[in-house]
């Protein structure tokens, strides 16, 4: 293990900015030696110039993380939405909750459609986060919790029916995503108003 790390560290040092800059300055020192300027102290001159070059070299800057761009995150979210749809198709929920799920499905499908909404979402990290949370956490957790709680209610009746909790949770998710859609609409409206003002100022 150690023997494989040493060559890697040595190669990293040889390719570093400090070594390259110091080596360039050291070459200058050799040139001074060949021209007779350095004299008998040429080793000190070469070493000094190398050290000075290494000191003035800019520090190494690690490469930033290569996170996926918004378009890639949207594509991944669409795939997760399709998986969520497959899951919901297998779950038995009461008619009222099923209607709320259908309404929520239509809203999510519209927001994730690869059209104008996707362009706005790619520029709004908070809206994209809200959609991802709804698809990957809020909706599946609400439905799964309902299914498990309903099972316990059947074998231990007398408790509060889980249907109302599910309906309320789906309403809250829908309200949040409706707010997201409204914010995206306002963004487009402001863009339109800005263009109108531009045309008015250009044509007084």
C-alpha positions as a Markdown table, in Angstrom:
| # | Residue | x | y | z |
|---|---|---|---|---|
| 1 | Unk | 0.0 | 0.0 | 0.0 |
| 2 | Unk | 2.7 | 2.5 | 1.0 |
| 3 | Unk | 4.9 | 1.6 | -2.0 |
| 4 | Unk | 2.0 | 2.5 | -4.3 |
| 5 | Unk | 1.4 | 5.8 | -2.6 |
| 6 | Unk | 5.0 | 7.2 | -2.8 |
| 7 | Unk | 5.3 | 7.2 | -6.6 |
| 8 | Unk | 1.9 | 9.0 | -6.8 |
| 9 | Unk | 3.0 | 11.6 | -4.3 |
| 10 | Unk | 6.3 | 12.1 | -6.1 |
| 11 | Unk | 4.5 | 12.5 | -9.4 |
| 12 | Unk | 2.1 | 15.0 | -7.9 |
| 13 | Unk | 5.0 | 17.0 | -6.6 |
| 14 | Unk | 6.9 | 16.9 | -9.9 |
| 15 | Unk | 3.8 | 18.2 | -11.7 |
| 16 | Unk | 3.0 | 20.9 | -9.0 |
| 17 | Unk | 3.2 | 24.6 | -9.7 |
| 18 | Unk | 5.8 | 25.1 | -7.1 |
| 19 | Unk | 8.2 | 22.5 | -8.6 |
| 20 | Unk | 7.7 | 23.8 | -12.1 |
| 21 | Unk | 8.2 | 27.4 | -11.2 |
| 22 | Unk | 11.2 | 26.6 | -9.0 |
| 23 | Unk | 12.7 | 24.5 | -11.8 |
| 24 | Unk | 12.3 | 27.3 | -14.2 |
| 25 | Unk | 14.1 | 29.7 | -11.9 |
| 26 | Unk | 16.8 | 27.0 | -11.3 |
| 27 | Unk | 17.3 | 26.9 | -15.1 |
| 28 | Unk | 18.0 | 30.6 | -14.9 |
| 29 | Unk | 20.5 | 29.9 | -12.2 |
| 30 | Unk | 22.3 | 27.4 | -14.5 |
| 31 | Unk | 22.3 | 29.9 | -17.3 |
| 32 | Unk | 24.0 | 32.4 | -14.9 |
| 33 | Unk | 26.5 | 29.7 | -14.0 |
| 34 | Unk | 27.4 | 28.9 | -17.6 |
| 35 | Unk | 27.9 | 32.6 | -18.3 |
| 36 | Unk | 30.2 | 32.9 | -15.3 |
| 37 | Unk | 28.0 | 35.3 | -13.4 |
| 38 | Unk | 27.4 | 32.9 | -10.5 |
| 39 | Unk | 31.0 | 32.0 | -10.1 |
| 40 | Unk | 32.0 | 29.4 | -7.5 |
| 41 | Unk | 28.8 | 29.9 | -5.6 |
| 42 | Unk | 26.7 | 28.5 | -8.4 |
| 43 | Unk | 25.1 | 25.7 | -6.3 |
| 44 | Unk | 23.9 | 28.3 | -3.8 |
| 45 | Unk | 22.6 | 30.5 | -6.6 |
| 46 | Unk | 20.7 | 27.6 | -8.4 |
| 47 | Unk | 19.2 | 26.3 | -5.1 |
| 48 | Unk | 18.3 | 29.9 | -4.0 |
| 49 | Unk | 16.6 | 30.6 | -7.3 |
| 50 | Unk | 14.7 | 27.3 | -7.2 |
| 51 | Unk | 13.5 | 28.0 | -3.6 |
| 52 | Unk | 12.5 | 31.6 | -4.5 |
| 53 | Unk | 10.5 | 30.3 | -7.5 |
| 54 | Unk | 8.8 | 27.7 | -5.4 |
| 55 | Unk | 7.8 | 30.4 | -2.8 |
| 56 | Unk | 6.3 | 32.8 | -5.4 |
| 57 | Unk | 4.4 | 30.1 | -7.3 |
| 58 | Unk | 0.7 | 30.3 | -6.8 |
| 59 | Unk | -0.7 | 27.6 | -4.5 |
| 60 | Unk | -2.3 | 24.5 | -5.9 |
| 61 | Unk | -6.1 | 24.9 | -6.3 |
| 62 | Unk | -8.1 | 21.7 | -6.0 |
| 63 | Unk | -10.7 | 21.2 | -8.7 |
| 64 | Unk | -14.3 | 22.0 | -7.6 |
| 65 | Unk | -16.8 | 19.1 | -7.2 |
| 66 | Unk | -18.3 | 18.1 | -10.5 |
| 67 | Unk | -22.0 | 18.3 | -9.5 |
| 68 | Unk | -24.7 | 17.6 | -12.1 |
| 69 | Unk | -26.1 | 20.6 | -13.7 |
| 70 | Unk | -29.8 | 21.6 | -13.3 |
| 71 | Unk | -30.8 | 19.9 | -16.6 |
| 72 | Unk | -29.3 | 16.6 | -15.4 |
| 73 | Unk | -31.0 | 16.9 | -12.0 |
| 74 | Unk | -34.3 | 17.5 | -13.8 |
| 75 | Unk | -33.8 | 14.4 | -15.9 |
| 76 | Unk | -33.1 | 12.3 | -12.8 |
| 77 | Unk | -36.2 | 13.8 | -11.1 |
| 78 | Unk | -38.4 | 12.8 | -14.0 |
| 79 | Unk | -37.1 | 9.3 | -13.8 |
| 80 | Unk | -37.9 | 9.2 | -10.0 |
| 81 | Unk | -41.4 | 10.7 | -10.8 |
| 82 | Unk | -42.0 | 7.8 | -13.2 |
| 83 | Unk | -41.0 | 5.4 | -10.5 |
| 84 | Unk | -43.3 | 7.1 | -8.0 |
| 85 | Unk | -46.2 | 6.7 | -10.5 |
| 86 | Unk | -45.6 | 3.0 | -10.8 |
| 87 | Unk | -45.6 | 2.7 | -7.0 |
| 88 | Unk | -48.8 | 4.7 | -6.6 |
| 89 | Unk | -50.5 | 2.5 | -9.2 |
| 90 | Unk | -50.1 | -0.5 | -6.9 |
| 91 | Unk | -51.3 | 1.2 | -3.7 |
| 92 | Unk | -55.0 | 1.0 | -2.7 |
| 93 | Unk | -56.2 | 4.3 | -1.4 |
| 94 | Unk | -59.7 | 5.6 | -0.7 |
| 95 | Unk | -61.5 | 7.5 | -3.5 |
| 96 | Unk | -61.1 | 10.9 | -1.9 |
| 97 | Unk | -57.3 | 10.4 | -1.5 |
| 98 | Unk | -57.1 | 8.9 | -5.0 |
| 99 | Unk | -58.7 | 12.1 | -6.4 |
| 100 | Unk | -56.1 | 14.2 | -4.5 |
| 101 | Unk | -53.3 | 12.0 | -5.8 |
| 102 | Unk | -54.6 | 12.4 | -9.4 |
| 103 | Unk | -54.7 | 16.2 | -8.9 |
| 104 | Unk | -51.2 | 16.2 | -7.5 |
| 105 | Unk | -49.9 | 13.9 | -10.3 |
| 106 | Unk | -51.2 | 16.4 | -12.9 |
| 107 | Unk | -49.5 | 19.3 | -11.2 |
| 108 | Unk | -46.2 | 17.5 | -10.9 |
| 109 | Unk | -46.4 | 16.3 | -14.5 |
| 110 | Unk | -47.0 | 19.9 | -15.7 |
| 111 | Unk | -44.1 | 21.2 | -13.7 |
| 112 | Unk | -41.7 | 18.5 | -14.8 |
| 113 | Unk | -42.7 | 18.7 | -18.5 |
| 114 | Unk | -39.6 | 19.4 | -20.6 |
| 115 | Unk | -40.9 | 22.7 | -21.8 |
| 116 | Unk | -40.9 | 26.3 | -20.5 |
| 117 | Unk | -41.4 | 25.2 | -16.9 |
| 118 | Unk | -38.2 | 23.1 | -17.1 |
| 119 | Unk | -36.3 | 26.1 | -18.2 |
| 120 | Unk | -37.5 | 28.2 | -15.3 |
| 121 | Unk | -36.9 | 25.3 | -12.8 |
| 122 | Unk | -33.3 | 25.0 | -14.0 |
| 123 | Unk | -32.8 | 28.6 | -12.9 |
| 124 | Unk | -34.6 | 28.2 | -9.5 |
| 125 | Unk | -32.8 | 25.8 | -7.1 |
| 126 | Unk | -35.4 | 26.3 | -4.4 |
| 127 | Unk | -38.3 | 25.3 | -6.7 |
| 128 | Unk | -36.4 | 22.3 | -8.0 |
| 129 | Unk | -35.7 | 21.3 | -4.4 |
| 130 | Unk | -39.4 | 21.5 | -3.5 |
| 131 | Unk | -40.3 | 19.3 | -6.4 |
| 132 | Unk | -37.6 | 16.8 | -5.6 |
| 133 | Unk | -38.7 | 16.7 | -2.0 |
| 134 | Unk | -42.3 | 16.1 | -3.0 |
| 135 | Unk | -41.5 | 13.3 | -5.4 |
| 136 | Unk | -38.8 | 11.5 | -3.4 |
| 137 | Unk | -40.0 | 12.1 | 0.2 |
| 138 | Unk | -43.4 | 13.7 | 0.9 |
| 139 | Unk | -45.7 | 11.8 | -1.4 |
| 140 | Unk | -44.3 | 8.3 | -1.0 |
| 141 | Unk | -43.9 | 8.7 | 2.7 |
| 142 | Unk | -47.5 | 9.9 | 3.1 |
| 143 | Unk | -48.9 | 7.0 | 1.1 |
| 144 | Unk | -46.6 | 4.4 | 2.7 |
| 145 | Unk | -47.5 | 5.6 | 6.3 |
| 146 | Unk | -51.2 | 5.5 | 5.4 |
| 147 | Unk | -50.9 | 1.9 | 4.1 |
| 148 | Unk | -49.1 | 0.8 | 7.3 |
| 149 | Unk | -51.4 | 2.7 | 9.7 |
| 150 | Unk | -54.5 | 1.4 | 7.9 |
| 151 | Unk | -53.3 | -2.2 | 8.5 |
| 152 | Unk | -53.0 | -1.6 | 12.2 |
| 153 | Unk | -56.4 | 0.2 | 12.3 |
| 154 | Unk | -58.1 | -2.9 | 10.8 |
| 155 | Unk | -56.7 | -5.3 | 13.5 |
| 156 | Unk | -57.1 | -2.7 | 16.3 |
| 157 | Unk | -60.3 | -0.7 | 15.4 |
| 158 | Unk | -61.4 | 2.3 | 17.4 |
| 159 | Unk | -58.5 | 4.6 | 16.4 |
| 160 | Unk | -58.7 | 7.7 | 14.2 |
| 161 | Unk | -59.0 | 6.8 | 10.6 |
| 162 | Unk | -55.7 | 7.3 | 8.7 |
| 163 | Unk | -57.6 | 8.5 | 5.6 |
| 164 | Unk | -57.9 | 12.1 | 6.9 |
| 165 | Unk | -54.2 | 12.3 | 7.6 |
| 166 | Unk | -53.4 | 11.2 | 4.1 |
| 167 | Unk | -55.9 | 13.6 | 2.5 |
| 168 | Unk | -54.5 | 16.5 | 4.6 |
| 169 | Unk | -50.9 | 15.6 | 3.8 |
| 170 | Unk | -51.6 | 15.5 | 0.1 |
| 171 | Unk | -53.4 | 18.8 | 0.3 |
| 172 | Unk | -50.4 | 20.4 | 2.0 |
| 173 | Unk | -48.0 | 19.1 | -0.7 |
| 174 | Unk | -50.4 | 20.3 | -3.4 |
| 175 | Unk | -50.6 | 23.7 | -1.8 |
| 176 | Unk | -46.8 | 24.0 | -1.7 |
| 177 | Unk | -46.3 | 23.0 | -5.3 |
| 178 | Unk | -49.1 | 25.4 | -6.3 |
| 179 | Unk | -47.1 | 28.1 | -4.6 |
| 180 | Unk | -44.0 | 27.0 | -6.6 |
| 181 | Unk | -46.0 | 27.2 | -9.8 |
| 182 | Unk | -47.3 | 30.6 | -8.9 |
| 183 | Unk | -43.7 | 31.8 | -8.3 |
| 184 | Unk | -42.6 | 30.5 | -11.7 |
| 185 | Unk | -45.6 | 32.3 | -13.3 |
| 186 | Unk | -44.6 | 35.5 | -11.6 |
| 187 | Unk | -41.1 | 35.1 | -12.9 |
| 188 | Unk | -42.4 | 35.0 | -16.5 |
| 189 | Unk | -44.8 | 37.9 | -15.8 |
| 190 | Unk | -41.9 | 40.0 | -14.6 |
| 191 | Unk | -39.9 | 39.1 | -17.7 |
| 192 | Unk | -42.8 | 40.2 | -19.9 |
| 193 | Unk | -43.2 | 43.5 | -18.0 |
| 194 | Unk | -39.4 | 44.1 | -18.3 |
| 195 | Unk | -39.6 | 43.6 | -22.1 |
| 196 | Unk | -42.6 | 45.9 | -22.3 |
| 197 | Unk | -40.7 | 48.7 | -20.4 |
| 198 | Unk | -37.7 | 48.2 | -22.7 |
| 199 | Unk | -39.8 | 48.6 | -25.8 |
| 200 | Unk | -41.5 | 51.7 | -24.3 |
| 201 | Unk | -38.2 | 53.3 | -23.4 |
| 202 | Unk | -36.9 | 52.5 | -26.9 |
| 203 | Unk | -39.9 | 54.0 | -28.6 |
| 204 | Unk | -40.9 | 57.0 | -26.4 |
